[in-house]
mmCIF file of C-alpha atoms (C1' of nucleotides) in Angstrom:
data_model
loop_
_atom_site.group_PDB
_atom_site.id
_atom_site.type_symbol
_atom_site.label_atom_id
_atom_site.label_comp_id
_atom_site.label_asym_id
_atom_site.label_seq_id
_atom_site.Cartn_x
_atom_site.Cartn_y
_atom_site.Cartn_z
ATOM 1 C CA UNK S 1 -2.755 -47.414 13.524
ATOM 2 C CA UNK S 2 -0.968 -46.037 10.493
ATOM 3 C CA UNK S 3 -0.257 -42.357 10.179
ATOM 4 C CA UNK S 4 -1.142 -40.832 6.835
ATOM 5 C CA UNK S 5 1.179 -37.948 6.237
ATOM 6 C CA UNK S 6 -0.222 -34.922 4.503
ATOM 7 C CA UNK S 7 1.557 -34.760 1.162
ATOM 8 C CA UNK S 8 1.692 -30.958 1.235
ATOM 9 C CA UNK S 9 1.165 -29.423 4.649
ATOM 10 C CA UNK S 10 2.551 -26.056 3.572
ATOM 11 C CA UNK S 11 0.120 -25.828 0.702
ATOM 12 C CA UNK S 12 -2.751 -26.497 3.048
ATOM 13 C CA UNK S 13 -1.621 -24.250 5.858
ATOM 14 C CA UNK S 14 -2.185 -20.935 4.112
ATOM 15 C CA UNK S 15 -5.808 -21.373 3.048
ATOM 16 C CA UNK S 16 -6.533 -22.773 6.486
ATOM 17 C CA UNK S 17 -4.903 -19.761 8.065
ATOM 18 C CA UNK S 18 -7.189 -17.448 6.104
ATOM 19 C CA UNK S 19 -10.294 -19.481 6.820
ATOM 20 C CA UNK S 20 -9.503 -19.717 10.511
ATOM 21 C CA UNK S 21 -8.980 -16.013 10.792
ATOM 22 C CA UNK S 22 -12.267 -15.158 9.062
ATOM 23 C CA UNK S 23 -14.277 -17.633 11.017
ATOM 24 C CA UNK S 24 -12.867 -16.619 14.365
ATOM 25 C CA UNK S 25 -13.277 -12.923 13.706
ATOM 26 C CA UNK S 26 -16.827 -13.486 12.613
ATOM 27 C CA UNK S 27 -17.619 -15.298 15.842
ATOM 28 C CA UNK S 28 -15.920 -12.744 18.041
ATOM 29 C CA UNK S 29 -17.661 -9.791 16.422
ATOM 30 C CA UNK S 30 -20.884 -11.660 16.754
ATOM 31 C CA UNK S 31 -20.355 -12.329 20.453
ATOM 32 C CA UNK S 32 -19.543 -8.671 21.088
ATOM 33 C CA UNK S 33 -22.561 -7.497 19.096
ATOM 34 C CA UNK S 34 -24.847 -9.882 20.968
ATOM 35 C CA UNK S 35 -23.569 -8.413 24.230
ATOM 36 C CA UNK S 36 -24.303 -4.923 22.864
ATOM 37 C CA UNK S 37 -20.637 -4.062 22.977
ATOM 38 C CA UNK S 38 -18.506 -2.147 20.468
ATOM 39 C CA UNK S 39 -16.566 -3.956 17.738
ATOM 40 C CA UNK S 40 -13.170 -5.512 18.237
ATOM 41 C CA UNK S 41 -11.331 -2.597 16.641
ATOM 42 C CA UNK S 42 -12.432 -0.418 19.529
ATOM 43 C CA UNK S 43 -11.024 -2.880 21.987
ATOM 44 C CA UNK S 44 -7.692 -2.869 20.235
ATOM 45 C CA UNK S 45 -7.402 0.891 20.334
ATOM 46 C CA UNK S 46 -8.450 1.101 23.963
ATOM 47 C CA UNK S 47 -6.088 -1.642 25.017
ATOM 48 C CA UNK S 48 -3.088 -0.146 23.240
ATOM 49 C CA UNK S 49 -3.796 3.187 24.878
ATOM 50 C CA UNK S 50 -4.319 1.643 28.285
ATOM 51 C CA UNK S 51 -0.972 -0.168 28.106
ATOM 52 C CA UNK S 52 0.930 2.801 26.746
ATOM 53 C CA UNK S 53 3.090 4.999 28.983
ATOM 54 C CA UNK S 54 0.876 7.785 30.316
ATOM 55 C CA UNK S 55 -2.045 5.996 28.619
ATOM 56 C CA UNK S 56 -1.504 7.991 25.479
ATOM 57 C CA UNK S 57 -0.122 7.472 21.989
ATOM 58 C CA UNK S 58 0.431 9.519 18.885
ATOM 59 C CA UNK S 59 -1.823 8.702 15.965
ATOM 60 C CA UNK S 60 0.947 7.113 13.981
ATOM 61 C CA UNK S 61 2.060 4.931 16.868
ATOM 62 C CA UNK S 62 -1.460 3.704 17.336
ATOM 63 C CA UNK S 63 -1.884 3.104 13.617
ATOM 64 C CA UNK S 64 1.224 1.011 13.461
ATOM 65 C CA UNK S 65 0.370 -1.033 16.543
ATOM 66 C CA UNK S 66 -3.077 -2.004 15.426
ATOM 67 C CA UNK S 67 -2.064 -2.270 11.758
ATOM 68 C CA UNK S 68 -4.466 0.258 10.304
ATOM 69 C CA UNK S 69 -4.033 2.901 7.656
ATOM 70 C CA UNK S 70 -3.688 6.452 8.880
ATOM 71 C CA UNK S 71 -6.897 7.767 7.415
ATOM 72 C CA UNK S 72 -8.733 4.780 8.682
ATOM 73 C CA UNK S 73 -7.426 5.437 12.158
ATOM 74 C CA UNK S 74 -8.333 9.113 12.058
ATOM 75 C CA UNK S 75 -11.963 8.182 11.679
ATOM 76 C CA UNK S 76 -11.864 5.300 14.101
ATOM 77 C CA UNK S 77 -10.441 7.717 16.655
ATOM 78 C CA UNK S 78 -13.183 10.205 15.734
ATOM 79 C CA UNK S 79 -15.783 7.612 16.632
ATOM 80 C CA UNK S 80 -14.122 6.674 19.891
ATOM 81 C CA UNK S 81 -13.768 10.325 20.743
ATOM 82 C CA UNK S 82 -17.409 10.991 19.908
ATOM 83 C CA UNK S 83 -18.302 8.134 22.256
ATOM 84 C CA UNK S 84 -16.179 9.751 24.968
ATOM 85 C CA UNK S 85 -13.741 6.838 25.215
ATOM 86 C CA UNK S 86 -10.691 8.854 24.302
ATOM 87 C CA UNK S 87 -9.721 12.443 23.806
ATOM 88 C CA UNK S 88 -7.170 14.088 21.601
ATOM 89 C CA UNK S 89 -4.526 16.338 23.065
ATOM 90 C CA UNK S 90 -2.115 18.554 21.180
ATOM 91 C CA UNK S 91 1.483 17.406 21.209
ATOM 92 C CA UNK S 92 3.786 20.037 22.696
ATOM 93 C CA UNK S 93 6.901 18.828 20.852
ATOM 94 C CA UNK S 94 5.387 18.587 17.417
ATOM 95 C CA UNK S 95 2.650 20.931 16.490
ATOM 96 C CA UNK S 96 1.550 18.786 13.570
ATOM 97 C CA UNK S 97 0.623 15.872 15.769
ATOM 98 C CA UNK S 98 -1.710 15.013 18.571
ATOM 99 C CA UNK S 99 -2.009 12.378 21.230
ATOM 100 C CA UNK S 100 -4.901 10.072 21.820
ATOM 101 C CA UNK S 101 -5.511 9.699 25.514
ATOM 102 C CA UNK S 102 -7.863 7.096 26.942
ATOM 103 C CA UNK S 103 -10.552 8.450 29.260
ATOM 104 C CA UNK S 104 -12.035 6.852 32.341
ATOM 105 C CA UNK S 105 -15.046 5.835 30.264
ATOM 106 C CA UNK S 106 -12.612 4.250 27.841
ATOM 107 C CA UNK S 107 -10.952 2.282 30.607
ATOM 108 C CA UNK S 108 -14.368 1.157 31.830
ATOM 109 C CA UNK S 109 -15.521 0.089 28.380
ATOM 110 C CA UNK S 110 -12.351 -1.893 27.770
ATOM 111 C CA UNK S 111 -12.869 -3.654 31.051
ATOM 112 C CA UNK S 112 -16.460 -4.479 30.203
ATOM 113 C CA UNK S 113 -15.503 -5.882 26.826
ATOM 114 C CA UNK S 114 -12.758 -8.114 28.103
ATOM 115 C CA UNK S 115 -14.807 -10.945 29.624
ATOM 116 C CA UNK S 116 -16.743 -11.396 26.402
ATOM 117 C CA UNK S 117 -13.719 -11.109 24.173
ATOM 118 C CA UNK S 118 -11.543 -13.194 26.441
ATOM 119 C CA UNK S 119 -14.068 -15.976 26.597
ATOM 120 C CA UNK S 120 -14.169 -16.150 22.823
ATOM 121 C CA UNK S 121 -10.384 -16.269 22.629
ATOM 122 C CA UNK S 122 -10.442 -19.168 25.049
ATOM 123 C CA UNK S 123 -13.252 -21.102 23.385
ATOM 124 C CA UNK S 124 -12.249 -20.489 19.792
ATOM 125 C CA UNK S 125 -8.491 -20.372 20.028
ATOM 126 C CA UNK S 126 -6.568 -21.015 23.229
ATOM 127 C CA UNK S 127 -8.491 -24.128 24.183
ATOM 128 C CA UNK S 128 -7.253 -25.822 21.029
ATOM 129 C CA UNK S 129 -3.588 -25.210 21.761
ATOM 130 C CA UNK S 130 -1.227 -27.110 23.981
ATOM 131 C CA UNK S 131 1.470 -24.993 25.580
ATOM 132 C CA UNK S 132 4.034 -26.448 23.195
ATOM 133 C CA UNK S 133 1.853 -25.599 20.228
ATOM 134 C CA UNK S 134 1.331 -22.085 21.476
ATOM 135 C CA UNK S 135 5.061 -21.671 21.854
ATOM 136 C CA UNK S 136 5.605 -22.857 18.338
ATOM 137 C CA UNK S 137 2.931 -20.541 17.009
ATOM 138 C CA UNK S 138 4.543 -17.598 18.725
ATOM 139 C CA UNK S 139 7.912 -18.507 17.285
ATOM 140 C CA UNK S 140 6.619 -18.975 13.775
ATOM 141 C CA UNK S 141 4.513 -15.849 13.665
ATOM 142 C CA UNK S 142 7.242 -13.763 15.161
ATOM 143 C CA UNK S 143 9.472 -14.824 12.287
ATOM 144 C CA UNK S 144 6.813 -13.861 9.787
ATOM 145 C CA UNK S 145 6.356 -10.440 11.297
ATOM 146 C CA UNK S 146 10.027 -9.638 11.145
ATOM 147 C CA UNK S 147 10.202 -9.862 7.344
ATOM 148 C CA UNK S 148 11.037 -6.567 5.772
ATOM 149 C CA UNK S 149 9.190 -5.279 2.747
ATOM 150 C CA UNK S 150 10.864 -5.999 -0.602
ATOM 151 C CA UNK X 1 22.717 -22.070 26.385
ATOM 152 C CA UNK X 2 19.760 -21.572 28.657
ATOM 153 C CA UNK X 3 16.262 -21.520 27.215
ATOM 154 C CA UNK X 4 14.014 -18.776 28.530
ATOM 155 C CA UNK X 5 10.507 -20.082 28.471
ATOM 156 C CA UNK X 6 7.766 -17.671 27.636
ATOM 157 C CA UNK X 7 5.701 -17.377 30.802
ATOM 158 C CA UNK X 8 2.448 -17.206 28.823
ATOM 159 C CA UNK X 9 2.693 -18.387 25.248
ATOM 160 C CA UNK X 10 -1.073 -18.716 24.879
ATOM 161 C CA UNK X 11 -1.620 -15.144 25.939
ATOM 162 C CA UNK X 12 0.870 -13.975 23.350
ATOM 163 C CA UNK X 13 -0.293 -16.193 20.533
ATOM 164 C CA UNK X 14 -3.635 -14.538 19.910
ATOM 165 C CA UNK X 15 -2.481 -10.920 19.449
ATOM 166 C CA UNK X 16 0.355 -12.228 17.301
ATOM 167 C CA UNK X 17 -2.111 -14.166 15.221
ATOM 168 C CA UNK X 18 -4.123 -11.003 14.567
ATOM 169 C CA UNK X 19 -1.071 -8.909 13.805
ATOM 170 C CA UNK X 20 0.371 -11.512 11.482
ATOM 171 C CA UNK X 21 -2.842 -11.804 9.564
ATOM 172 C CA UNK X 22 -3.185 -8.030 9.092
ATOM 173 C CA UNK X 23 0.380 -7.538 8.073
ATOM 174 C CA UNK X 24 0.427 -10.389 5.609
ATOM 175 C CA UNK X 25 -2.867 -9.394 4.019
ATOM 176 C CA UNK X 26 -1.655 -5.845 3.711
ATOM 177 C CA UNK X 27 1.469 -6.993 1.879
ATOM 178 C CA UNK X 28 -0.375 -9.354 -0.406
ATOM 179 C CA UNK X 29 -2.984 -6.790 -1.424
ATOM 180 C CA UNK X 30 -0.201 -4.374 -1.998
ATOM 181 C CA UNK X 31 1.707 -6.770 -4.234
ATOM 182 C CA UNK X 32 -1.418 -7.480 -6.269
ATOM 183 C CA UNK X 33 -2.247 -3.802 -6.609
ATOM 184 C CA UNK X 34 1.297 -2.989 -7.706
ATOM 185 C CA UNK X 35 0.946 -5.633 -10.409
ATOM 186 C CA UNK X 36 -2.348 -4.023 -11.463
ATOM 187 C CA UNK X 37 -4.224 -7.148 -10.521
ATOM 188 C CA UNK X 38 -7.582 -7.520 -8.756
ATOM 189 C CA UNK X 39 -7.800 -7.932 -4.981
ATOM 190 C CA UNK X 40 -7.373 -11.214 -3.164
ATOM 191 C CA UNK X 41 -11.118 -11.726 -2.719
ATOM 192 C CA UNK X 42 -11.444 -12.088 -6.477
ATOM 193 C CA UNK X 43 -8.791 -14.750 -6.511
ATOM 194 C CA UNK X 44 -10.596 -16.717 -3.834
ATOM 195 C CA UNK X 45 -13.845 -16.712 -5.739
ATOM 196 C CA UNK X 46 -12.199 -17.653 -9.013
ATOM 197 C CA UNK X 47 -10.206 -20.423 -7.437
ATOM 198 C CA UNK X 48 -13.181 -21.966 -5.667
ATOM 199 C CA UNK X 49 -15.112 -21.941 -8.909
ATOM 200 C CA UNK X 50 -12.234 -23.362 -10.894
ATOM 201 C CA UNK X 51 -11.849 -26.254 -8.480
ATOM 202 C CA UNK X 52 -15.564 -26.954 -8.211
ATOM 203 C CA UNK X 53 -17.199 -29.777 -10.173
ATOM 204 C CA UNK X 54 -18.284 -28.321 -13.516
ATOM 205 C CA UNK X 55 -16.512 -25.109 -12.490
ATOM 206 C CA UNK X 56 -19.697 -23.818 -10.932
ATOM 207 C CA UNK X 57 -21.134 -23.263 -7.468
ATOM 208 C CA UNK X 58 -24.346 -21.982 -5.967
ATOM 209 C CA UNK X 59 -24.114 -18.627 -4.245
ATOM 210 C CA UNK X 60 -24.498 -20.115 -0.793
ATOM 211 C CA UNK X 61 -21.804 -22.709 -1.411
ATOM 212 C CA UNK X 62 -19.430 -20.036 -2.542
ATOM 213 C CA UNK X 63 -20.318 -17.814 0.399
ATOM 214 C CA UNK X 64 -19.595 -20.562 2.858
ATOM 215 C CA UNK X 65 -16.313 -21.556 1.265
ATOM 216 C CA UNK X 66 -14.835 -18.115 1.216
ATOM 217 C CA UNK X 67 -16.435 -17.106 4.522
ATOM 218 C CA UNK X 68 -18.391 -14.110 3.367
ATOM 219 C CA UNK X 69 -21.884 -12.926 4.193
ATOM 220 C CA UNK X 70 -24.509 -13.584 1.568
ATOM 221 C CA UNK X 71 -25.194 -9.987 0.692
ATOM 222 C CA UNK X 72 -21.530 -9.297 0.529
ATOM 223 C CA UNK X 73 -21.088 -12.142 -1.908
ATOM 224 C CA UNK X 74 -23.967 -11.027 -4.111
ATOM 225 C CA UNK X 75 -22.142 -7.828 -4.795
ATOM 226 C CA UNK X 76 -18.726 -9.361 -5.097
ATOM 227 C CA UNK X 77 -20.195 -11.686 -7.723
ATOM 228 C CA UNK X 78 -21.803 -8.679 -9.423
ATOM 229 C CA UNK X 79 -18.388 -7.116 -9.793
ATOM 230 C CA UNK X 80 -16.770 -10.265 -11.107
ATOM 231 C CA UNK X 81 -19.645 -10.711 -13.501
ATOM 232 C CA UNK X 82 -19.371 -7.119 -14.682
ATOM 233 C CA UNK X 83 -15.693 -7.789 -15.330
ATOM 234 C CA UNK X 84 -16.636 -10.861 -17.358
ATOM 235 C CA UNK X 85 -14.841 -13.288 -15.059
ATOM 236 C CA UNK X 86 -17.930 -15.283 -14.178
ATOM 237 C CA UNK X 87 -21.514 -15.575 -15.285
ATOM 238 C CA UNK X 88 -24.668 -16.495 -13.432
ATOM 239 C CA UNK X 89 -26.816 -19.322 -14.657
ATOM 240 C CA UNK X 90 -30.262 -20.241 -13.418
ATOM 241 C CA UNK X 91 -30.428 -23.445 -11.407
ATOM 242 C CA UNK X 92 -32.822 -25.960 -12.992
ATOM 243 C CA UNK X 93 -33.541 -27.802 -9.736
ATOM 244 C CA UNK X 94 -34.256 -24.774 -7.618
ATOM 245 C CA UNK X 95 -35.732 -21.754 -9.235
ATOM 246 C CA UNK X 96 -34.766 -19.514 -6.325
ATOM 247 C CA UNK X 97 -31.113 -20.078 -6.858
ATOM 248 C CA UNK X 98 -28.453 -19.543 -9.445
ATOM 249 C CA UNK X 99 -25.028 -20.848 -10.216
ATOM 250 C CA UNK X 100 -21.879 -18.863 -10.611
ATOM 251 C CA UNK X 101 -19.833 -20.262 -13.454
ATOM 252 C CA UNK X 102 -16.276 -19.195 -14.126
ATOM 253 C CA UNK X 103 -15.586 -17.963 -17.661
ATOM 254 C CA UNK X 104 -12.468 -18.404 -19.765
ATOM 255 C CA UNK X 105 -11.489 -14.855 -18.864
ATOM 256 C CA UNK X 106 -11.934 -15.824 -15.239
ATOM 257 C CA UNK X 107 -9.646 -18.820 -15.654
ATOM 258 C CA UNK X 108 -7.077 -16.609 -17.356
ATOM 259 C CA UNK X 109 -7.220 -13.952 -14.681
ATOM 260 C CA UNK X 110 -6.819 -16.515 -11.911
ATOM 261 C CA UNK X 111 -3.804 -17.888 -13.678
ATOM 262 C CA UNK X 112 -2.271 -14.454 -14.067
ATOM 263 C CA UNK X 113 -2.779 -13.659 -10.421
ATOM 264 C CA UNK X 114 -1.247 -16.841 -9.110
ATOM 265 C CA UNK X 115 2.457 -16.098 -9.624
ATOM 266 C CA UNK X 116 2.146 -12.831 -7.742
ATOM 267 C CA UNK X 117 -0.006 -14.249 -4.992
ATOM 268 C CA UNK X 118 1.979 -17.447 -4.738
ATOM 269 C CA UNK X 119 5.237 -15.624 -4.419
ATOM 270 C CA UNK X 120 3.888 -13.602 -1.529
ATOM 271 C CA UNK X 121 2.655 -16.734 0.203
ATOM 272 C CA UNK X 122 6.120 -18.170 -0.144
ATOM 273 C CA UNK X 123 8.019 -15.097 0.970
ATOM 274 C CA UNK X 124 5.726 -14.053 3.776
ATOM 275 C CA UNK X 125 4.454 -17.356 5.049
ATOM 276 C CA UNK X 126 5.664 -20.706 3.746
ATOM 277 C CA UNK X 127 9.354 -19.834 3.883
ATOM 278 C CA UNK X 128 9.099 -19.393 7.630
ATOM 279 C CA UNK X 129 7.650 -22.846 8.253
ATOM 280 C CA UNK X 130 9.369 -26.181 8.529
ATOM 281 C CA UNK X 131 7.321 -29.115 7.323
ATOM 282 C CA UNK X 132 6.724 -30.195 10.905
ATOM 283 C CA UNK X 133 5.548 -26.733 11.818
ATOM 284 C CA UNK X 134 3.226 -26.618 8.841
ATOM 285 C CA UNK X 135 1.785 -29.960 9.858
ATOM 286 C CA UNK X 136 1.185 -28.709 13.327
ATOM 287 C CA UNK X 137 -0.430 -25.544 12.055
ATOM 288 C CA UNK X 138 -2.782 -27.548 9.898
ATOM 289 C CA UNK X 139 -3.707 -29.759 12.822
ATOM 290 C CA UNK X 140 -4.299 -26.867 15.182
ATOM 291 C CA UNK X 141 -6.313 -24.747 12.780
ATOM 292 C CA UNK X 142 -8.403 -27.659 11.697
ATOM 293 C CA UNK X 143 -9.386 -28.152 15.317
ATOM 294 C CA UNK X 144 -10.341 -24.507 15.620
ATOM 295 C CA UNK X 145 -12.497 -24.611 12.528
ATOM 296 C CA UNK X 146 -14.463 -27.582 13.718
ATOM 297 C CA UNK X 147 -15.866 -25.766 16.746
ATOM 298 C CA UNK X 148 -19.607 -25.400 16.561
ATOM 299 C CA UNK X 149 -21.319 -22.173 17.451
ATOM 300 C CA UNK X 150 -22.662 -22.039 21.018
ATOM 301 C "C1'" DA D 1 -53.789 -29.206 0.007
ATOM 302 C "C1'" DA D 2 -53.414 -25.137 2.575
ATOM 303 C "C1'" DA D 3 -50.857 -22.617 5.870
ATOM 304 C "C1'" DA D 4 -46.641 -21.943 8.235
ATOM 305 C "C1'" DT D 5 -41.873 -21.995 8.092
ATOM 306 C "C1'" DA D 6 -37.392 -22.127 6.037
ATOM 307 C "C1'" DT D 7 -34.104 -21.171 2.387
ATOM 308 C "C1'" DA D 8 -31.903 -18.552 -1.775
ATOM 309 C "C1'" DG D 9 -30.606 -14.578 -3.155
ATOM 310 C "C1'" DT D 10 -31.070 -9.488 -3.810
ATOM 311 C "C1'" DT D 11 -31.552 -4.674 -2.438
ATOM 312 C "C1'" DG D 12 -31.884 -0.077 0.227
ATOM 313 C "C1'" DC D 13 -29.533 2.368 3.361
ATOM 314 C "C1'" DA D 14 -26.206 3.544 6.704
ATOM 315 C "C1'" DA D 15 -21.606 2.699 8.374
ATOM 316 C "C1'" DT D 16 -16.972 1.828 7.289
ATOM 317 C "C1'" DT D 17 -12.884 1.666 4.412
ATOM 318 C "C1'" DT D 18 -9.866 3.215 0.794
ATOM 319 C "C1'" DC D 19 -7.383 6.357 -2.278
ATOM 320 C "C1'" DA D 20 -5.690 10.484 -3.410
ATOM 321 C "C1'" DA D 21 -5.255 15.054 -2.418
ATOM 322 C "C1'" DC D 22 -4.492 18.547 0.969
ATOM 323 C "C1'" DT D 23 -2.663 21.582 5.111
ATOM 324 C "C1'" DA D 24 0.597 22.229 8.451
ATOM 325 C "C1'" DT D 25 4.660 21.474 10.354
ATOM 326 C "C1'" DT D 26 9.442 19.535 10.738
ATOM 327 C "C1'" DT D 27 13.826 17.918 8.915
ATOM 328 C "C1'" DC D 28 17.356 17.793 5.599
ATOM 329 C "C1'" DA D 29 20.582 19.549 2.163
ATOM 330 C "C1'" DT D 30 22.551 22.984 0.398
ATOM 331 C "C1'" DA B 1 19.176 30.647 6.451
ATOM 332 C "C1'" DT B 2 16.425 28.921 2.515
ATOM 333 C "C1'" DG B 3 14.275 25.915 -0.416
ATOM 334 C "C1'" DA B 4 13.291 20.851 -1.075
ATOM 335 C "C1'" DA B 5 11.721 16.840 0.785
ATOM 336 C "C1'" DA B 6 9.639 14.193 4.434
ATOM 337 C "C1'" DT B 7 6.234 13.452 8.117
ATOM 338 C "C1'" DA B 8 1.661 14.039 10.822
ATOM 339 C "C1'" DG B 9 -2.741 13.970 10.420
ATOM 340 C "C1'" DT B 10 -7.213 15.125 8.148
ATOM 341 C "C1'" DT B 11 -10.701 15.197 4.511
ATOM 342 C "C1'" DG B 12 -13.667 14.537 0.143
ATOM 343 C "C1'" DA B 13 -15.373 11.293 -2.786
ATOM 344 C "C1'" DA B 14 -15.865 6.641 -4.347
ATOM 345 C "C1'" DA B 15 -15.916 1.787 -3.274
ATOM 346 C "C1'" DT B 16 -17.044 -1.749 -0.109
ATOM 347 C "C1'" DT B 17 -19.384 -3.838 3.782
ATOM 348 C "C1'" DG B 18 -23.082 -5.008 7.023
ATOM 349 C "C1'" DC B 19 -27.796 -5.045 8.632
ATOM 350 C "C1'" DA B 20 -32.405 -5.534 8.024
ATOM 351 C "C1'" DA B 21 -36.098 -5.924 5.046
ATOM 352 C "C1'" DC B 22 -37.866 -7.962 0.952
ATOM 353 C "C1'" DT B 23 -39.270 -11.288 -3.133
ATOM 354 C "C1'" DA B 24 -39.556 -15.733 -4.679
ATOM 355 C "C1'" DT B 25 -39.512 -20.520 -4.252
ATOM 356 C "C1'" DA B 26 -39.126 -24.924 -1.457
ATOM 357 C "C1'" DT B 27 -40.150 -27.683 2.443
ATOM 358 C "C1'" DT B 28 -42.644 -29.024 6.468
ATOM 359 C "C1'" DT B 29 -46.644 -29.355 9.273
ATOM 360 C "C1'" DT B 30 -51.265 -30.002 10.133
#
DNA sequence: AAAATATAGTTGCAATTTCAACTATTTCAT
DNA sequence: ATGAAATAGTTGAAATTGCAACTATATTTT
């Protein structure tokens, strides 16, 4: 059985990368919505806070970890705070800034979201990867993330 | 030189995938904006139309190719049309529908955007892939895209 | 051939995102 | 120490997105 080599795998990889991302996100958001759960962005915030030392992060740390503009994060945090999933606390060292601290309700919500989210990751993504492929993906994407602007 | 295997490459791959996508999109949009060019979504639409037979597509075909909700696409097309980059034409076979047809200005704009966009793809993405890695990426992502809902 | 159902695309409205401007500190360079 | 520049975070206003409802036409069922 002859193998037909793709004449330009690099040229095809990028559009596929974009399409895959859109499609997977669409499905994940849909699964969360069907389960009456908050959107993925909320999960990201909650999870970063839960992992963080003292379960708290400054706004800018959070913004950089979840790759979100500052103003965007301010309002995302507003919504999470309004829902009681986090609270803001003044920062003693720097009176300009504040911490976001995850609340018990936030921990609970994150835990409730995980089975739904995790199942989608498995079905849509992980299932299609061998361990070797996953390792290669990690290597490749790590390289891409390291690139400095300009 | 000992190799330290990642204990859980699959678990790391997904968050990295999300982060890589955000970061790369951010950089690309930024590069386009700095060059006073339209956003990436416009490029996608123009390129799909340019490639299409007769340089035209029905709204639903376009929506499915660029992975965008219908209503979202209606308004994206409105903007492109307002900018003179495409025009709508009634569909003779189906009086509910219409075609989007790319205009000469649309072809020109797509061509102007490409060097900027293409350079970012190279610098941020393609440069970090060997041919073998690109081939693997294509294989893996193709699998993921084939998954049927439910 | 009528009624029921499905598909194409648009639109109102509310939610979210973006951009630029703004306040309040903090840090740096004289 | 003082003024200039940088950083933290928020906010108003405009642009974009998403959801649900809606119009119009096509297709299927009886």
